[in-house]
Each structure stands twice: as structure tokens, then as C-alpha cells.
Short mmCIF file of C-alpha atoms in Angstrom, two decimals:
data_model
loop_
_atom_site.label_atom_id
_atom_site.label_comp_id
_atom_site.label_asym_id
_atom_site.label_seq_id
_atom_site.Cartn_x
_atom_site.Cartn_y
_atom_site.Cartn_z
CA HIS A 4 -7.11 -2.60 -9.63
CA ARG A 5 -5.61 0.74 -10.64
CA ASP A 6 -8.98 2.44 -11.33
CA LEU A 7 -10.19 1.35 -7.89
CA TRP A 8 -7.22 3.04 -6.18
CA TYR A 9 -7.76 6.24 -8.18
CA LYS A 10 -11.44 6.33 -7.19
CA HIS A 11 -10.57 5.68 -3.55
CA ALA A 12 -7.96 8.44 -3.48
CA PHE A 13 -10.35 10.84 -5.21
CA VAL A 14 -13.18 10.16 -2.73
CA VAL A 15 -10.82 10.63 0.24
CA GLN A 16 -9.56 13.97 -1.07
CA ILE A 17 -13.09 15.20 -1.79
CA ALA A 18 -14.19 14.19 1.71
CA TYR A 19 -11.15 16.04 3.15
CA VAL A 20 -12.09 19.25 1.32
CA ILE A 21 -15.77 19.02 2.31
CA ILE A 22 -15.00 18.37 5.99
CA LYS A 23 -12.56 21.28 6.11
CA GLY A 24 -15.11 23.56 4.48
CA LEU A 25 -17.81 22.58 6.95
CA ILE A 26 -15.48 23.15 9.91
CA TYR A 27 -14.49 26.65 8.75
CA ALA A 28 -18.07 27.56 7.82
CA THR A 29 -19.43 26.45 11.22
CA LEU A 30 -16.74 28.32 13.17
CA PHE A 31 -17.09 31.52 11.13
CA VAL A 32 -20.87 31.51 11.70
CA ALA A 33 -20.18 31.06 15.43
CA VAL A 34 -17.76 34.01 15.40
CA PHE A 35 -20.08 36.44 13.61
CA LYS A 36 -23.46 35.33 15.01
CA LYS A 37 -22.67 33.72 18.35
CA ASN A 38 -19.85 36.08 19.36
CA LEU A 39 -17.29 33.27 19.60
CA SER A 40 -13.97 34.67 20.83
CA ILE A 41 -10.76 34.38 18.80
CA SER A 42 -9.16 32.17 21.45
CA ASP A 43 -12.15 29.80 21.43
CA PHE A 44 -12.17 29.87 17.62
CA THR A 45 -8.52 28.78 17.55
CA MET A 46 -9.09 26.05 20.13
CA PHE A 47 -12.18 24.63 18.37
CA LEU A 48 -10.45 24.82 14.99
CA SER A 49 -7.45 22.86 16.26
CA LEU A 50 -9.66 20.22 17.87
CA ALA A 51 -11.88 19.88 14.81
CA MET A 52 -8.91 19.61 12.46
CA ALA A 53 -7.23 16.99 14.64
CA PHE A 54 -10.44 14.96 14.83
CA SER A 55 -11.12 15.19 11.07
CA SER A 56 -7.55 14.18 10.24
CA ALA A 57 -7.79 11.17 12.55
CA LEU A 58 -11.14 10.19 11.00
CA LEU A 59 -9.87 10.48 7.44
CA ASN A 60 -6.72 8.57 8.34
CA PHE A 61 -8.92 5.83 9.78
CA LEU A 62 -10.94 5.68 6.55
CA GLN A 63 -7.70 5.66 4.50
CA ARG A 64 -6.55 2.57 6.39
CA PHE A 65 -9.65 0.70 5.27
CA GLY A 66 -8.64 1.41 1.67
CA ASP A 67 -5.09 0.22 2.36
CA TYR A 68 -6.41 -3.01 3.92
CA LYS A 69 -8.62 -3.61 0.90
CA LYS A 70 -5.69 -3.03 -1.44
CA ALA A 71 -3.46 -5.41 0.51
CA SER A 72 -6.24 -8.00 0.53
CA LEU A 73 -6.63 -7.85 -3.26
CA GLU A 74 -2.88 -8.09 -3.80
CA VAL A 75 -2.62 -11.11 -1.48
CA ASP A 76 -5.59 -12.67 -3.30
CA ASP A 77 -3.79 -12.22 -6.64
CA PHE A 78 -0.64 -13.79 -5.18
CA ARG A 79 -2.57 -16.76 -3.78
CA SER A 80 -4.26 -17.25 -7.14
CA PHE A 81 -0.84 -17.29 -8.78
CA LEU A 82 0.48 -19.86 -6.30
CA SER A 83 -2.54 -22.08 -6.90
CA LEU A 84 -2.03 -22.25 -10.68
CA ASP A 85 -1.69 -25.89 -11.69
CA LEU A 86 0.81 -25.53 -14.52
CA ASP A 87 1.75 -29.22 -14.46
CA MET A 88 -1.73 -30.22 -15.62
CA ASP A 89 -1.76 -27.49 -18.27
CA GLU A 90 1.59 -28.69 -19.62
CA SER A 91 1.08 -32.45 -19.46
CA MET A 92 0.87 -32.69 -23.26
CA CYS A 93 3.72 -30.27 -24.03
CA ILE A 94 6.66 -31.03 -26.31
CA LEU A 95 10.36 -30.26 -25.94
CA ILE A 96 11.77 -27.15 -27.55
CA PRO A 97 13.85 -28.25 -30.57
CA GLU A 98 17.59 -27.70 -30.24
CA ALA A 99 18.85 -24.85 -32.43
CA ASP A 100 21.59 -22.22 -32.46
CA ASN A 101 19.02 -19.48 -33.07
CA TYR A 102 15.27 -19.20 -32.96
CA GLU A 103 12.74 -17.21 -34.97
CA ILE A 104 9.64 -15.84 -33.26
CA GLU A 105 6.53 -14.72 -35.10
CA PHE A 106 3.36 -12.94 -33.92
CA LYS A 107 0.37 -14.00 -36.04
CA ASN A 108 -2.71 -11.76 -35.77
CA VAL A 109 -2.06 -11.37 -32.04
CA SER A 110 -4.45 -9.27 -29.97
CA TYR A 111 -4.63 -8.82 -26.21
CA LYS A 112 -7.27 -7.32 -23.94
CA TYR A 113 -6.76 -6.94 -20.20
CA TYR A 114 -9.36 -8.44 -17.88
CA LYS A 115 -12.58 -6.37 -17.85
CA ALA A 116 -11.00 -3.78 -20.19
CA ASP A 117 -13.19 -2.26 -22.91
CA ASN A 118 -10.42 -1.80 -25.47
CA TYR A 119 -7.59 -3.97 -26.75
CA SER A 120 -4.11 -3.07 -25.50
CA LEU A 121 -2.64 -4.76 -28.57
CA LYS A 122 -4.54 -5.36 -31.80
CA ASN A 123 -3.81 -7.58 -34.83
CA LEU A 124 -0.04 -7.68 -34.41
CA ASN A 125 1.85 -9.43 -37.20
CA LEU A 126 5.59 -9.35 -36.63
CA LYS A 127 8.49 -11.72 -37.25
CA ILE A 128 11.71 -11.50 -35.19
CA SER A 129 14.40 -13.24 -37.19
CA ALA A 130 17.24 -15.26 -35.70
CA GLY A 131 20.04 -12.97 -34.52
CA GLU A 132 18.03 -9.82 -35.23
CA LYS A 133 18.21 -6.70 -33.09
CA LEU A 134 14.71 -5.22 -32.95
CA ALA A 135 13.83 -1.87 -31.38
CA VAL A 136 10.29 -1.43 -30.09
CA VAL A 137 9.43 2.25 -29.71
CA GLY A 138 6.44 4.46 -29.04
CA LEU A 139 4.86 6.67 -26.42
CA ASN A 140 3.75 5.38 -23.02
CA GLY A 141 0.64 3.25 -23.43
CA ALA A 142 1.38 2.40 -27.06
CA GLY A 143 1.44 -1.34 -26.36
CA LYS A 144 5.19 -1.94 -26.11
CA THR A 145 5.24 -3.61 -22.69
CA THR A 146 2.14 -5.68 -23.49
CA MET A 147 3.90 -6.98 -26.61
CA ILE A 148 6.96 -7.93 -24.54
CA LYS A 149 4.92 -9.73 -21.89
CA LEU A 150 3.24 -11.72 -24.64
CA LEU A 151 6.64 -12.50 -26.16
CA LEU A 152 7.90 -13.76 -22.78
CA ARG A 153 4.66 -15.69 -22.26
CA LEU A 154 3.80 -13.81 -19.09
CA TYR A 155 0.47 -13.19 -20.85
CA GLU A 156 -1.40 -15.45 -23.27
CA PRO A 157 -2.87 -13.85 -26.43
CA THR A 158 -6.58 -13.10 -26.36
CA GLU A 159 -6.57 -13.80 -30.10
CA GLY A 160 -3.98 -15.13 -32.53
CA SER A 161 -0.80 -17.08 -31.80
CA ILE A 162 2.94 -16.70 -31.26
CA THR A 163 5.28 -19.27 -32.80
CA LEU A 164 8.87 -20.32 -32.12
CA ASN A 165 10.47 -21.73 -35.27
CA GLY A 166 6.95 -22.30 -36.59
CA ILE A 167 5.57 -24.06 -33.46
CA ASP A 168 2.97 -22.42 -31.22
CA ILE A 169 4.75 -21.49 -27.97
CA ARG A 170 1.80 -22.85 -25.96
CA LYS A 171 2.97 -26.33 -26.93
CA PHE A 172 6.17 -25.87 -24.89
CA LYS A 173 6.58 -26.05 -21.13
CA ARG A 174 6.76 -22.59 -19.62
CA GLU A 175 9.95 -23.41 -17.74
CA ASP A 176 11.69 -24.54 -20.95
CA TYR A 177 10.45 -21.50 -22.84
CA TYR A 178 11.53 -19.07 -20.11
CA LYS A 179 15.09 -20.43 -20.31
CA LEU A 180 15.40 -18.97 -23.82
CA PHE A 181 15.10 -15.39 -22.52
CA ALA A 182 17.28 -13.05 -20.51
CA PRO A 183 15.01 -10.09 -19.72
CA VAL A 184 15.76 -6.82 -17.95
CA PHE A 185 12.65 -4.95 -16.84
CA GLN A 186 12.04 -1.39 -15.63
CA ASN A 187 11.59 -2.49 -12.00
CA ILE A 188 14.90 -3.91 -10.80
CA GLU A 189 14.59 -6.03 -7.67
CA ILE A 190 17.49 -6.40 -5.23
CA PHE A 191 17.40 -9.40 -2.89
CA ALA A 192 19.03 -9.95 0.51
CA PHE A 193 21.81 -12.08 -1.02
CA ASN A 194 25.39 -11.20 -1.82
CA ILE A 195 26.29 -9.56 -5.14
CA ALA A 196 27.27 -12.82 -6.85
CA GLU A 197 24.00 -14.50 -5.84
CA ASN A 198 22.02 -11.46 -6.99
CA ILE A 199 23.66 -11.73 -10.40
CA ALA A 200 23.38 -15.50 -10.84
CA MET A 201 20.12 -15.94 -8.85
CA LEU A 202 21.75 -19.16 -7.64
CA SER A 203 23.62 -20.22 -4.52
CA GLY A 204 25.97 -22.90 -3.23
CA ASP A 205 27.55 -25.27 -5.74
CA ASP A 206 25.21 -24.06 -8.50
CA LEU A 207 26.80 -20.60 -8.39
CA ASP A 208 29.75 -19.88 -10.67
CA LYS A 209 31.41 -16.92 -8.90
CA GLU A 210 34.02 -16.39 -11.58
CA LYS A 211 31.34 -16.13 -14.23
CA ALA A 212 29.30 -13.78 -12.02
CA LEU A 213 32.36 -11.57 -11.50
CA ASN A 214 33.10 -11.45 -15.24
CA CYS A 215 29.49 -10.51 -15.98
CA ALA A 216 29.61 -7.79 -13.33
CA ILE A 217 32.79 -6.37 -14.86
CA GLU A 218 31.31 -6.45 -18.37
CA ALA A 219 28.22 -4.63 -17.07
CA GLY A 220 30.39 -1.86 -15.59
CA LEU A 221 30.50 -2.82 -11.90
CA GLU A 222 34.26 -3.44 -11.71
CA GLU A 223 35.05 -0.21 -9.86
CA LYS A 224 32.21 -0.73 -7.39
CA ILE A 225 33.21 -4.31 -6.57
CA ALA A 226 36.90 -3.38 -6.27
CA SER A 227 35.99 -0.77 -3.62
CA LEU A 228 34.29 -3.35 -1.39
CA VAL A 229 36.19 -5.33 1.25
CA LYS A 230 34.29 -8.55 0.48
CA GLY A 231 34.17 -7.86 -3.23
CA ILE A 232 31.52 -9.88 -5.04
CA ASP A 233 30.66 -11.65 -1.74
CA THR A 234 29.40 -8.38 -0.25
CA PRO A 235 25.79 -8.76 0.96
CA LEU A 236 23.17 -6.42 -0.46
CA THR A 237 20.69 -4.69 1.86
CA ASN A 238 20.98 -4.98 5.65
CA ILE A 239 17.89 -7.14 6.07
CA MET A 240 19.89 -10.29 6.77
CA GLU A 241 23.35 -8.91 7.55
CA ASP A 242 24.33 -5.68 9.28
CA ASP A 243 27.24 -5.01 6.92
CA GLY A 244 25.03 -5.19 3.84
CA ILE A 245 25.19 -2.31 1.37
CA ASP A 246 22.69 -0.62 -0.90
CA MET A 247 23.20 0.29 -4.55
CA SER A 248 22.46 3.49 -6.40
CA GLY A 249 19.96 3.53 -9.25
CA GLY A 250 22.70 3.34 -11.86
CA GLU A 251 24.43 0.45 -10.08
CA ARG A 252 21.14 -1.46 -9.88
CA GLN A 253 20.73 -1.09 -13.63
CA LYS A 254 24.22 -2.48 -14.19
CA LEU A 255 23.44 -5.37 -11.83
CA ALA A 256 20.34 -6.17 -13.87
CA LEU A 257 22.42 -6.17 -17.07
CA ALA A 258 24.92 -8.51 -15.38
CA ARG A 259 22.03 -10.86 -14.57
CA ALA A 260 21.03 -10.96 -18.22
CA LEU A 261 24.62 -11.66 -19.26
CA TYR A 262 24.96 -14.45 -16.68
CA LYS A 263 21.75 -16.19 -17.76
CA GLY A 264 22.93 -16.18 -21.36
CA GLY A 265 19.52 -16.79 -22.98
CA LYS A 266 19.07 -17.01 -26.74
CA PHE A 267 16.96 -13.83 -26.62
CA VAL A 268 17.82 -10.69 -24.68
CA VAL A 269 14.99 -8.29 -23.80
CA LEU A 270 15.51 -4.81 -22.35
CA ASP A 271 12.22 -3.18 -21.32
CA GLU A 272 13.29 0.41 -20.63
CA PRO A 273 15.55 -0.44 -17.66
CA THR A 274 17.38 2.86 -18.20
CA SER A 275 14.34 5.17 -18.16
CA ALA A 276 15.87 7.13 -15.25
CA LEU A 277 18.94 8.04 -17.34
CA ASP A 278 19.22 10.98 -19.72
CA ALA A 279 18.95 10.29 -23.47
CA ILE A 280 22.70 10.33 -24.20
CA ALA A 281 23.60 8.04 -21.26
CA GLU A 282 20.83 5.61 -22.26
CA GLN A 283 22.05 5.50 -25.85
CA LYS A 284 25.62 4.69 -24.79
CA LEU A 285 24.46 2.00 -22.37
CA TYR A 286 22.26 0.30 -25.01
CA GLU A 287 25.09 0.31 -27.55
CA ARG A 288 27.61 -1.07 -25.04
CA PHE A 289 25.21 -3.81 -23.99
CA ASP A 290 24.55 -4.68 -27.63
CA GLU A 291 28.29 -5.27 -28.07
CA MET A 292 28.29 -7.56 -25.01
CA ILE A 293 25.58 -9.92 -26.26
CA GLY A 294 27.21 -10.40 -29.66
CA LYS A 295 25.06 -12.21 -32.25
CA LYS A 296 22.17 -13.10 -29.95
CA SER A 297 18.66 -11.98 -30.83
CA ALA A 298 17.60 -8.91 -28.89
CA VAL A 299 14.55 -6.73 -28.37
CA TYR A 300 15.13 -3.22 -27.02
CA ILE A 301 12.16 -1.22 -25.78
CA SER A 302 12.43 2.53 -25.42
CA HIS A 303 10.38 5.68 -25.82
CA ARG A 304 13.60 7.50 -26.77
CA LEU A 305 14.21 6.87 -30.44
CA ALA A 306 17.91 7.80 -30.60
CA SER A 307 18.75 5.01 -28.13
CA THR A 308 17.90 2.26 -30.63
CA ARG A 309 19.08 3.61 -33.99
CA PHE A 310 21.76 0.89 -34.14
CA CYS A 311 19.14 -1.90 -34.34
CA ASP A 312 18.45 -3.90 -37.50
CA ARG A 313 14.80 -2.85 -37.54
CA ILE A 314 12.54 -0.51 -35.59
CA ALA A 315 8.90 -1.29 -34.76
CA MET A 316 6.82 1.82 -34.06
CA PHE A 317 3.72 1.25 -31.91
CA GLU A 318 0.81 3.63 -31.42
CA ASN A 319 -2.48 3.00 -29.58
CA GLY A 320 -1.86 -0.73 -29.42
CA SER A 321 -1.03 -1.18 -33.09
CA LEU A 322 2.16 -1.63 -35.08
CA VAL A 323 2.07 1.41 -37.35
CA GLU A 324 5.57 1.41 -38.91
CA LEU A 325 8.37 -1.13 -39.35
CA GLY A 326 11.81 -0.73 -40.94
CA THR A 327 15.33 0.60 -40.42
CA HIS A 328 15.90 4.07 -39.00
CA GLU A 329 16.79 5.39 -42.45
CA GLN A 330 13.70 3.84 -44.06
CA LEU A 331 11.33 5.23 -41.44
CA MET A 332 12.89 8.69 -41.67
CA GLU A 333 12.41 8.63 -45.45
CA GLN A 334 8.74 7.69 -44.99
CA ASN A 335 8.32 10.88 -42.95
CA GLY A 336 5.55 9.30 -40.89
CA LYS A 337 4.89 8.84 -37.17
CA TYR A 338 8.44 7.69 -36.39
CA ALA A 339 10.08 10.59 -38.22
CA GLU A 340 7.76 13.06 -36.52
CA MET A 341 8.51 11.68 -33.06
CA PHE A 342 12.25 11.48 -33.75
CA ASN A 343 12.43 15.11 -34.94
CA VAL A 344 10.55 16.28 -31.83
CA GLN A 345 13.00 14.43 -29.58
CA ALA A 346 16.11 15.35 -31.58
CA GLN A 347 16.36 18.83 -30.06
CA TYR A 348 16.78 17.30 -26.60
CA TYR A 349 19.54 14.96 -27.81
CA ARG A 350 21.39 17.92 -29.31
CA GLU A 351 20.96 19.94 -26.11
CA ASP A 352 22.37 17.06 -24.05
CA GLU A 353 25.31 16.62 -26.42
CA THR A 354 26.06 20.36 -26.34
CA ALA A 355 25.93 20.43 -22.53
CA GLU A 356 28.20 17.37 -22.35
CA SER A 357 30.78 18.92 -24.67
CA GLU A 358 30.75 22.18 -22.71
CA VAL A 359 31.40 20.29 -19.47
CA LYS A 360 34.36 18.51 -21.09
CA LYS A 361 35.78 21.85 -22.27
CA VAL A 362 35.50 23.32 -18.77
CA GLY A 363 37.13 20.17 -17.33
#
């Protein structure tokens, strides 16, 4: 619905400009040809502006109601999905220490879109591999990840898990294999432990949640709180609830991924608000935490993922380069060009950081 909102906003702004122009034109004609006094001009201008603003605000509300209606309609459609019938013939995921995932001629086109967001992707993610997915915004990185997580189904081609099409598995079983961290980090009106585990009561292992929080870098924050890991987040349900900063929310999301302990870890630019150097350090620290698990790291900053086994460079919905950092730099192609453009900013950040340390 994004194009619809853009068109609506554009029409409203154009109408605002036209109405203002007509008001000023009418009043200026009245001043010069009808001898309208300055005091009357000011009064009529104020009244006209107030009326036009109220009218445009009224029209804006219609757009907001339409937007809310479409969003609710999408949510109701989601709730009405009959996944049990779709998965009646599914098989169990075979037990294994590690899994290999392969994209086979996978393409994806969004509903009513003219062009493919992802085209003819062939990519194998080996067991225990750390794969970096890089590229500019709109290159197809997030679409590839949503296909990997089976949030989307391929328009063409197939995705296999240890050689078996993932559509043969129950969604719930397949989802258990993954511990994703997305860009949008949601905080719920639960306590910190429940926000990390996404469980409550006897199902919640508080000691494990605390250990995950400490590993993710929240030890100092939790130690400063009277209730510790039992501290409620937000004040929606409890008056003594607290809020978290952007950086603390990112650490909470990482703690969630650690707690879930899936076979695959996926980080979809959860640190986009950080500077390049801070993001690089966070990715490397998190990579140490997950050990030998398979991982996919998505970033538009190339220095953040140099430690990965392989790097997949996307451009305009296609996989254009694949290899280690050293291999792609030797090729001197799209990756090398993008890395060299960004490198000056990494050096500037490192220089500024070292100067701060010297002053300190």
C-alpha cells in the first residue's frame, strides 16, 4: 500500500498549496480593487487559513481511516489463514546437528509489482557457515531473508533444507530452526526476562534469560535496576515499568536470539542506527557468542561482515558476486568499488575514536 500513501500525501500537499494560493490571490485583489483595509485583510486571512486547515485536516483523516482499514484487513486475512489444511501432508524435519540450505533458481515478485524483487537466485548456505549478505537498499537482501525464513513463498524456484523442499515441512517446525533479529525491534509490556524468552510462568528459564542478557551486554543495565531481570518494560501494564534506549533494545533483541538457540542465526541490519565501527564490533562479538552455528548477517556496511566465511553481494535483485572478502577485492568488481567508497568513512570513524581516547 506504500504507493497509495505517497499519492495521498502528494494530493493533500498540492491541495494545500492551491488553497493557500487562492486565498492570498482573492484577498490581494480585494485590497487593490475593492479597497479592503489592512485590518480586514488580516482578519479574513486568519479566518480563511483556519477554515482551510480544518478542511484539509478533515480530508487527511479520511486517508488515515482508509489506511487503518487496509491494515486491519491485512491482519484479518492473516488470522484467517488455514495453515493446518495446507500442512496436512507435511513431513517432520530430519534430526541433524547442522543443516544446509540451498536456493534453486528462486525468484520473487511482490503482489501487483511489475518487476521481480529477487531474480534467479542460486545460493547454497553450508552447515556452520557464516554468510554476509550485502548491498545497497533495495538490492534484494531483505526479500532473500524473508524467503529463507519462509515468511514469503518463492514465486518461482525452490528452497531446500538438506535437499528437501522446505514447503514439505510444517511452518512451526521450520521456524524453530531460526533465531532472527530484524531491524524493527518490538518491546512488549512484559518484564525483561519474559521479553527475552518470549515465555512466561513455568516455561520461562530465568537463569538462562539472565545469562543471555549478560552475554548480549545488558549486565550493567540489569544490575542498576531494583527488580533486576524482573523489571517490567513500558508503563502500559505497570506504573514502575521502564523504557530502553535504542542501543539497549538492540542488545535485548540479541539476547532473544541467544535464548532461542536456533540452528540458524539471522541478523537483518538490527544495528543500522549505530555508526560503522560500533556495528562492526557488535557483529564480531555476537559471532563469538553463537559459536559454530550457521549465521546470515545482512548489512549495507561492508566492513561489518569481513569476518564471515563468504560474502554475497546483491544488486537490483540479483546475486552479482560471491566469495571471501579477499577474493571479491581481488576481482575489483561491484563489491570492491562499494567497499572502497565506504572505507574512507571507516577510517574517519577510527581516527575520531583514537583522538577521543588520547584526549581521555
